[in-house]
């Protein structure tokens, strides 16, 4: 019985202590005035007074990773030729530079590179057949025999490997008359023109429209040709 009485006394004293501490004002102040803690909150605060006052370290945002700009690949070209597959204006300049370079090369030089580049502009829709042929007009009409023969060889390459649109443009009356006129002025050029017209009309004999244009061109050439 004495032990039970002592246990009840301890409980009574502990409850009295908790109620007394609960009446004490809290050390922190809020905008609404001092706040009171419950007994258990006061005990927790007494047992761990620094648990809510530990300094926190703000996390610094990491700097975004910097990326180095990738180098834009460029196409190299011989003889200072400018390469651009986007701008029609630059493509025209490149066509003129290619043709000029070919005109200054020896007659034995293969014009395949020049022809393939010109045809690539047509196939990608950057230039039209008329636009790639335009730089050939002046040298065919006014330049020396070497340049005229080079122009005829370029036209032959374009006929062999070009699209139907390119072939129809060359086989049309305007261009076949241009090469025929050049051939009439010089026998050497004339022999080459006759060779090409004959070869073209035989090669495309199974294509009615193209063959009809080339046959008409051959007839005009035969009628207007100046005897050697």
Phi, psi and omega in degrees: 000322180296321179295320179296320180295321179294321181295319179293325179295318179297316179300318181296319179293321180295317179295321179295323179293317181296318180293326179292315179295325180297337179278350181284141177289149178286151182290330181278152179240134176254166179303341181262008178108180182294142179252155180251143179260148173289168183302312182294321177295324179293320179297317178297319179297323179289323180287326180227072185293338184257006185293333181255002182247010179291131181294139176255145182258119182292137177282129178274130179295135180287145181290140180297143180295138179268132179251135179280133178297133180284144181289136179281122182292141179240152179265130177271152182214147179285159173059029175069023180288135179274131180249125173208127180254019183241314187265123176300326181297314178290327178296323177295319178296321178294320178299315179297319180293320178297314181294318179298319178296320179292323179295331181271357180273162176297156181298335182283349181291134179285126180275017186299318181299315179299313183295316182296322179293317178298317180292328178296323177297324179287315184294329178272000176080011181282318179233159177265164176305321179298322184289324179284337180273339185305316181295351180272349186295306186296310180297329178291329184269322192243338187281178182288175184300319180303314181292321180296318178294324178295319179298317179297321178293322176296317178298322178296318178296321179292325177293321183291318190247357185278171176284171180298328178295320178293316181296318179295325179294316180289322182283349179294169186298322184298311185282323177293328175290325179296312182289329177294319178298318177297322180291330180289337182279331185224126181301322181296316178291323180299320179296321179291321179295316179299319178300315182290316180299320179294316181294319182295313183292331176284322182293322185252035181292339181269001177250102190305311184294311181296317180294324178296318178296318182288324176295320178295320178295320179295320178296317179296320180296315181296325181286318187264356184294136177275126181302142181288000000 
